[in-house]
PDB file of C-alpha atoms in Angstrom:
ATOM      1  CA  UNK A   1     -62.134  19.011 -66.181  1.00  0.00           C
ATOM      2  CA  UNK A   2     -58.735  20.151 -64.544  1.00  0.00           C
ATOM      3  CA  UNK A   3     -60.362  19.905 -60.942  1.00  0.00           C
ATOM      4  CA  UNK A   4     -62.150  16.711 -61.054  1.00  0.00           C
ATOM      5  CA  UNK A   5     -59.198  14.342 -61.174  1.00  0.00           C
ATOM      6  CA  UNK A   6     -59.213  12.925 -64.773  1.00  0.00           C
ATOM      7  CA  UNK A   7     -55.511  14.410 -64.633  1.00  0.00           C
ATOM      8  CA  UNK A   8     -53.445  10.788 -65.342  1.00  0.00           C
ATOM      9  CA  UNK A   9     -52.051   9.308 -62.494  1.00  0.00           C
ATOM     10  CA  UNK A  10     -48.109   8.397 -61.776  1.00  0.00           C
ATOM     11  CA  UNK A  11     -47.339   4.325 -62.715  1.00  0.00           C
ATOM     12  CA  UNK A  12     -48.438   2.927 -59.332  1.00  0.00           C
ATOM     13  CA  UNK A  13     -48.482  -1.379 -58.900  1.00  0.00           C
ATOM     14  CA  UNK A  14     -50.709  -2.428 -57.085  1.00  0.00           C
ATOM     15  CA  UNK A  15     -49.118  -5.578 -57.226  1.00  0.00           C
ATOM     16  CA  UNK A  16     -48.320  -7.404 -54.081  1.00  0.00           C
ATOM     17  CA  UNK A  17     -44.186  -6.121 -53.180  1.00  0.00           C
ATOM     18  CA  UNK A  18     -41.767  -8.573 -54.867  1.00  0.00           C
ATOM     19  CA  UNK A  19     -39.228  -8.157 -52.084  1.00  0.00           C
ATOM     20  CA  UNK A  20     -38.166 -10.856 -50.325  1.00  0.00           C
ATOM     21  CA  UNK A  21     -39.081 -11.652 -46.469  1.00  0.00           C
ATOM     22  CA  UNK A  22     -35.838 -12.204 -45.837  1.00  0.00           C
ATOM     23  CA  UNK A  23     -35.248  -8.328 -46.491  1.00  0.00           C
ATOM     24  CA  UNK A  24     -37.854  -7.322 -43.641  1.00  0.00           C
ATOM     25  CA  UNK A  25     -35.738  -6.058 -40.870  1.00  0.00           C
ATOM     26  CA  UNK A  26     -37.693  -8.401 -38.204  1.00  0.00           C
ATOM     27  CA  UNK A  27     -36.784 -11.377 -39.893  1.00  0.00           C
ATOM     28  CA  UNK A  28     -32.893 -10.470 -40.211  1.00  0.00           C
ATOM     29  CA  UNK A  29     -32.825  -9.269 -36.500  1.00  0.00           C
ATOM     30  CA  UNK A  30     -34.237 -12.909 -35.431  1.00  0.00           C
ATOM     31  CA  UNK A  31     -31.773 -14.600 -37.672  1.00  0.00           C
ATOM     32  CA  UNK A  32     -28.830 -12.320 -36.051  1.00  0.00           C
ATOM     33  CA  UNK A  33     -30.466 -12.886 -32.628  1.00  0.00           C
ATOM     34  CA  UNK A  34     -30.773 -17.103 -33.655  1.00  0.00           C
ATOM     35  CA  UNK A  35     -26.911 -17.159 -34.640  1.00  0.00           C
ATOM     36  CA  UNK A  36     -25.728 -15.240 -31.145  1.00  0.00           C
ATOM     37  CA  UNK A  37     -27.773 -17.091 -29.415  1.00  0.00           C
ATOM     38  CA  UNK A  38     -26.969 -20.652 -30.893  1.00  0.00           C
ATOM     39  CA  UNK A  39     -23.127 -19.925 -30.621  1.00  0.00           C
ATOM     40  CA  UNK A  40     -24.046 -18.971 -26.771  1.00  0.00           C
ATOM     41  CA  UNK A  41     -25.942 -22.590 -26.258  1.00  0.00           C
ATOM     42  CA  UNK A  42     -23.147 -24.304 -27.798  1.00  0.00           C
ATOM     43  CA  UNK A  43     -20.791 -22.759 -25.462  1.00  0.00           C
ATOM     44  CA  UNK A  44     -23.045 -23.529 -22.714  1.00  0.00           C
ATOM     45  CA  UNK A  45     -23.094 -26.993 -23.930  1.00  0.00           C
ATOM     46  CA  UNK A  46     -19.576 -27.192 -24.285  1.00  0.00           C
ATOM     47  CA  UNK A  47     -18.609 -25.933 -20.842  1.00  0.00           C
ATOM     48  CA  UNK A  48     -20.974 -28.629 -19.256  1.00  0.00           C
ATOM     49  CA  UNK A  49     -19.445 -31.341 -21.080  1.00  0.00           C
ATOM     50  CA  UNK A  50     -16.139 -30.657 -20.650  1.00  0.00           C
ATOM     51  CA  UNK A  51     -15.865 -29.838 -17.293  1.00  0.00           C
ATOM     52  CA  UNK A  52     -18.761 -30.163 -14.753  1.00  0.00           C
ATOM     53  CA  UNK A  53     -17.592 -28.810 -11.723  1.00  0.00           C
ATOM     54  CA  UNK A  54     -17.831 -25.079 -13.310  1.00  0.00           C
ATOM     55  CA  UNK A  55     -21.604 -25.255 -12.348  1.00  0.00           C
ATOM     56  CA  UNK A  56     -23.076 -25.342  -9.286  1.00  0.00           C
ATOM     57  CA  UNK A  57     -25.503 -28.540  -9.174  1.00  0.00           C
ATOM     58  CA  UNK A  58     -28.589 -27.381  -7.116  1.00  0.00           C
ATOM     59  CA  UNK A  59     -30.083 -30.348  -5.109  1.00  0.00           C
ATOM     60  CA  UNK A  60     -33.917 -31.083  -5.220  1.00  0.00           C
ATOM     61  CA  UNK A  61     -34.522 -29.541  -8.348  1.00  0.00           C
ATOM     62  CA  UNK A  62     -37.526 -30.761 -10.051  1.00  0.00           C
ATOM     63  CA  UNK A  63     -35.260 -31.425 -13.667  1.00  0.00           C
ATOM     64  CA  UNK A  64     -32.627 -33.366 -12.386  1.00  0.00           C
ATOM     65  CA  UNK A  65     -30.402 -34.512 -15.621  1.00  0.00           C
ATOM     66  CA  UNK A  66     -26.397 -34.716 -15.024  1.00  0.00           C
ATOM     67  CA  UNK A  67     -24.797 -32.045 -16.069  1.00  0.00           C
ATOM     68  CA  UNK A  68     -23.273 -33.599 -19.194  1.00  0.00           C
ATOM     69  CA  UNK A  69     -26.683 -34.796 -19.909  1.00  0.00           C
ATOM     70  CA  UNK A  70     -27.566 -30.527 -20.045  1.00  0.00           C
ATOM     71  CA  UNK A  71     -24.456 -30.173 -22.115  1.00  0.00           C
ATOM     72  CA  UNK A  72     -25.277 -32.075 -24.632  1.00  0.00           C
ATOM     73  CA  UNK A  73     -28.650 -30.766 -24.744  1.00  0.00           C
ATOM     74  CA  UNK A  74     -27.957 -27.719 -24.861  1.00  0.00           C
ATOM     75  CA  UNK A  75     -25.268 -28.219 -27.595  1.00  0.00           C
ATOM     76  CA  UNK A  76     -27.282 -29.985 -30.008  1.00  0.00           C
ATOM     77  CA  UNK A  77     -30.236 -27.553 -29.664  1.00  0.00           C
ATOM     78  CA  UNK A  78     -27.462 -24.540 -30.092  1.00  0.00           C
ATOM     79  CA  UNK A  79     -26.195 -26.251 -33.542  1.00  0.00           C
ATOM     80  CA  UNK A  80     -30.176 -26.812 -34.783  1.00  0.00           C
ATOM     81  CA  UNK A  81     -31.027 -22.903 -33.456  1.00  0.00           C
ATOM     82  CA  UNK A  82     -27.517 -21.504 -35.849  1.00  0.00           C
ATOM     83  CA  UNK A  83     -29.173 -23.782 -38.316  1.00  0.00           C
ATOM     84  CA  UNK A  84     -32.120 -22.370 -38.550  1.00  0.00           C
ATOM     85  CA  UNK A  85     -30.597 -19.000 -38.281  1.00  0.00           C
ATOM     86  CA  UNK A  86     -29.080 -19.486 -41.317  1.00  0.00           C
ATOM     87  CA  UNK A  87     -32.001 -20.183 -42.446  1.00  0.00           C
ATOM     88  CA  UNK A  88     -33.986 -17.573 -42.127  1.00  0.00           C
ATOM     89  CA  UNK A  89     -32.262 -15.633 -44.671  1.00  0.00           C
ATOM     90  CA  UNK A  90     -33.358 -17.813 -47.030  1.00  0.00           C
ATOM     91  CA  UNK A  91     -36.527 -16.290 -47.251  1.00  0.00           C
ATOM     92  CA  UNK A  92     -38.619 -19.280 -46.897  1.00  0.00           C
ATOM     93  CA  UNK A  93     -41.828 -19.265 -44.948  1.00  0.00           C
ATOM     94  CA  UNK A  94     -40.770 -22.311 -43.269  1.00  0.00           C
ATOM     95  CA  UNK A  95     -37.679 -21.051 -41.903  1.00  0.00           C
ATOM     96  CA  UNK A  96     -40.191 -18.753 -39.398  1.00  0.00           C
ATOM     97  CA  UNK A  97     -41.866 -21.035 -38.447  1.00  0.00           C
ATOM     98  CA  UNK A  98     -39.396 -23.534 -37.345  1.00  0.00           C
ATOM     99  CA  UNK A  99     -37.253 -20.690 -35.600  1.00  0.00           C
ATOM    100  CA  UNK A 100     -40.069 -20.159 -33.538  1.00  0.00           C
ATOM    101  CA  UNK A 101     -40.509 -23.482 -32.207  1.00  0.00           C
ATOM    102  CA  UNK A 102     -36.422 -23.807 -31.720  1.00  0.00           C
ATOM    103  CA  UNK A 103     -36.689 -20.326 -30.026  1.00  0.00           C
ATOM    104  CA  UNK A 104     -39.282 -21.510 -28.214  1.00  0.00           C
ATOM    105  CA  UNK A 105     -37.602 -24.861 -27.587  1.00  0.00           C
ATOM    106  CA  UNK A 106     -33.994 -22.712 -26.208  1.00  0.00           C
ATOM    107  CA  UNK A 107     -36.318 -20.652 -23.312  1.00  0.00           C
ATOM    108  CA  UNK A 108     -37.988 -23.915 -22.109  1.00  0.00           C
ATOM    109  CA  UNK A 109     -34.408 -25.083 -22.603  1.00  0.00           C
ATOM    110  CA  UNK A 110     -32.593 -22.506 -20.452  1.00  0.00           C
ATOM    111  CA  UNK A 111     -35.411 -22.264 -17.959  1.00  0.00           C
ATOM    112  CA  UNK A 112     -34.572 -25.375 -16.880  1.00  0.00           C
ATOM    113  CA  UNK A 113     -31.221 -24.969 -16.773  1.00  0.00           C
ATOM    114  CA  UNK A 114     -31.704 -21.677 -14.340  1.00  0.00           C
ATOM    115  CA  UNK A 115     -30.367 -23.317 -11.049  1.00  0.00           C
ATOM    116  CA  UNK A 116     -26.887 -24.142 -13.152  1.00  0.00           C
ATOM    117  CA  UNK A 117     -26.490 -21.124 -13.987  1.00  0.00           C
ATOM    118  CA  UNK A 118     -29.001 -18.499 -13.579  1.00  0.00           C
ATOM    119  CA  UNK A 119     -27.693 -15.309 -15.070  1.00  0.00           C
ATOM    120  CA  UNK A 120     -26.512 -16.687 -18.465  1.00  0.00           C
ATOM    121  CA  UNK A 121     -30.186 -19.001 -18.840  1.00  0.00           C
ATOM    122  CA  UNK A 122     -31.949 -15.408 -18.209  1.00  0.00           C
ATOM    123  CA  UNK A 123     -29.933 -13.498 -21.066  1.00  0.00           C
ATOM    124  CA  UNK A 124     -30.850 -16.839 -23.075  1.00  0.00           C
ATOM    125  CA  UNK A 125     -34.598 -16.918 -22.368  1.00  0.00           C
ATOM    126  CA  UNK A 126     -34.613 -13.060 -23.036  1.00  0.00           C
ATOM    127  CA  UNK A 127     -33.143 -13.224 -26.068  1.00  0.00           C
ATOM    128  CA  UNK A 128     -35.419 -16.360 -27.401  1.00  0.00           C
ATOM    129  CA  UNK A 129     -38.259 -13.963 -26.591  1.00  0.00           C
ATOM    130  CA  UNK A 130     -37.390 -11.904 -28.759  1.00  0.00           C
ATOM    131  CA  UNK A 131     -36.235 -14.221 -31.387  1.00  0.00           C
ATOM    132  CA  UNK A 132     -40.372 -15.003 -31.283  1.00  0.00           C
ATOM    133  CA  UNK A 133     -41.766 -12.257 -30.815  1.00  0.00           C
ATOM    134  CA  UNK A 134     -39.329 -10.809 -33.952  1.00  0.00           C
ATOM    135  CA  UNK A 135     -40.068 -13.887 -35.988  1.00  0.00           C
ATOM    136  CA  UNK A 136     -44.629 -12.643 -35.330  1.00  0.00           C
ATOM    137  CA  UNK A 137     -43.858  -9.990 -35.576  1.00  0.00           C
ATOM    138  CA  UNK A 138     -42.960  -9.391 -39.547  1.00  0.00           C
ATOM    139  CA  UNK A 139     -45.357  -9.295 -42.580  1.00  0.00           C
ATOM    140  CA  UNK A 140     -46.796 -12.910 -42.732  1.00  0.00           C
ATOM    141  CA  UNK A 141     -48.431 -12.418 -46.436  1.00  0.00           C
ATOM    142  CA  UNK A 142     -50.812 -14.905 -48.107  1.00  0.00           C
ATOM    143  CA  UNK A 143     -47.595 -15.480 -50.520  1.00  0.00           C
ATOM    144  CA  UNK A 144     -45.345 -16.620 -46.905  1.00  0.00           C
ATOM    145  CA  UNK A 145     -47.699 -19.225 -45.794  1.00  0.00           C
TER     146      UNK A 145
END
């Protein structure tokens, strides 16, 4: 019987993996990606509050808000995207889910703030792209949801 496998096997679980998601390296690339890019759209917030003639204000744009009006837009949605940055490496299922829709929130976000300051809202839309696609593209297991 030595060649028809009744030879005992090696312990194998076939257990679903205890690991966290957290420790997926999708998920802690997002959260990295969330935090830089937060601290970025706090800065841009902060620069368009404090002093609006930095920008150049493009006339007969279709989103026409102040400029402080963008800064504080931009700030608060900065300090909610670090948020949920943070917490992503929590592990929790939830935590995905809402940094896509902040991520996605940021690019619509930073589109619209392209005439102010097109170079920096390109970087920013780039990088909340891949803040989603980072955040579909990890192991969603029936345990996650």
């Amino acid at each position: 019987m030595a060649g028809t496998g009744s030879q005992p096997r090696a312990a194998h679980s076939t257990a679903p993996h205890s690991r966290r998601p957290f420790v997926e390296g999708w998920t802690v690339f997002a959260a990295v990606l969330m935090i830089f890019g937060g601290i970025m759209a706090i800065f841009q917030g902060i620069s368009a509050i404090a002093k609006d003639d930095v920008f150049v204000a493009t006339r007969n744009y279709v989103f026409q808000f102040n400029l402080t009006s963008w800064g504080w837009i931009h700030l608060i949605l900065g300090i909610v995207i670090i948020l949920a940055g943070l917490a992503l490496f929590t592990g929790a299922a939830w935590a995905r889910a809402v940094g896509i829709v902040v991520a996605g929130l940021g690019a619509l976000a930073n589109f619209m703030w392209l005439p102010h300051y097109p170079l920096w809202s390109i970087v920013l839309i780039a990088i909340d792209i891949f803040i989603i696609w980072a955040l579909c593209a990890g192991s969603w297991t029936r345990a996650d949801v």
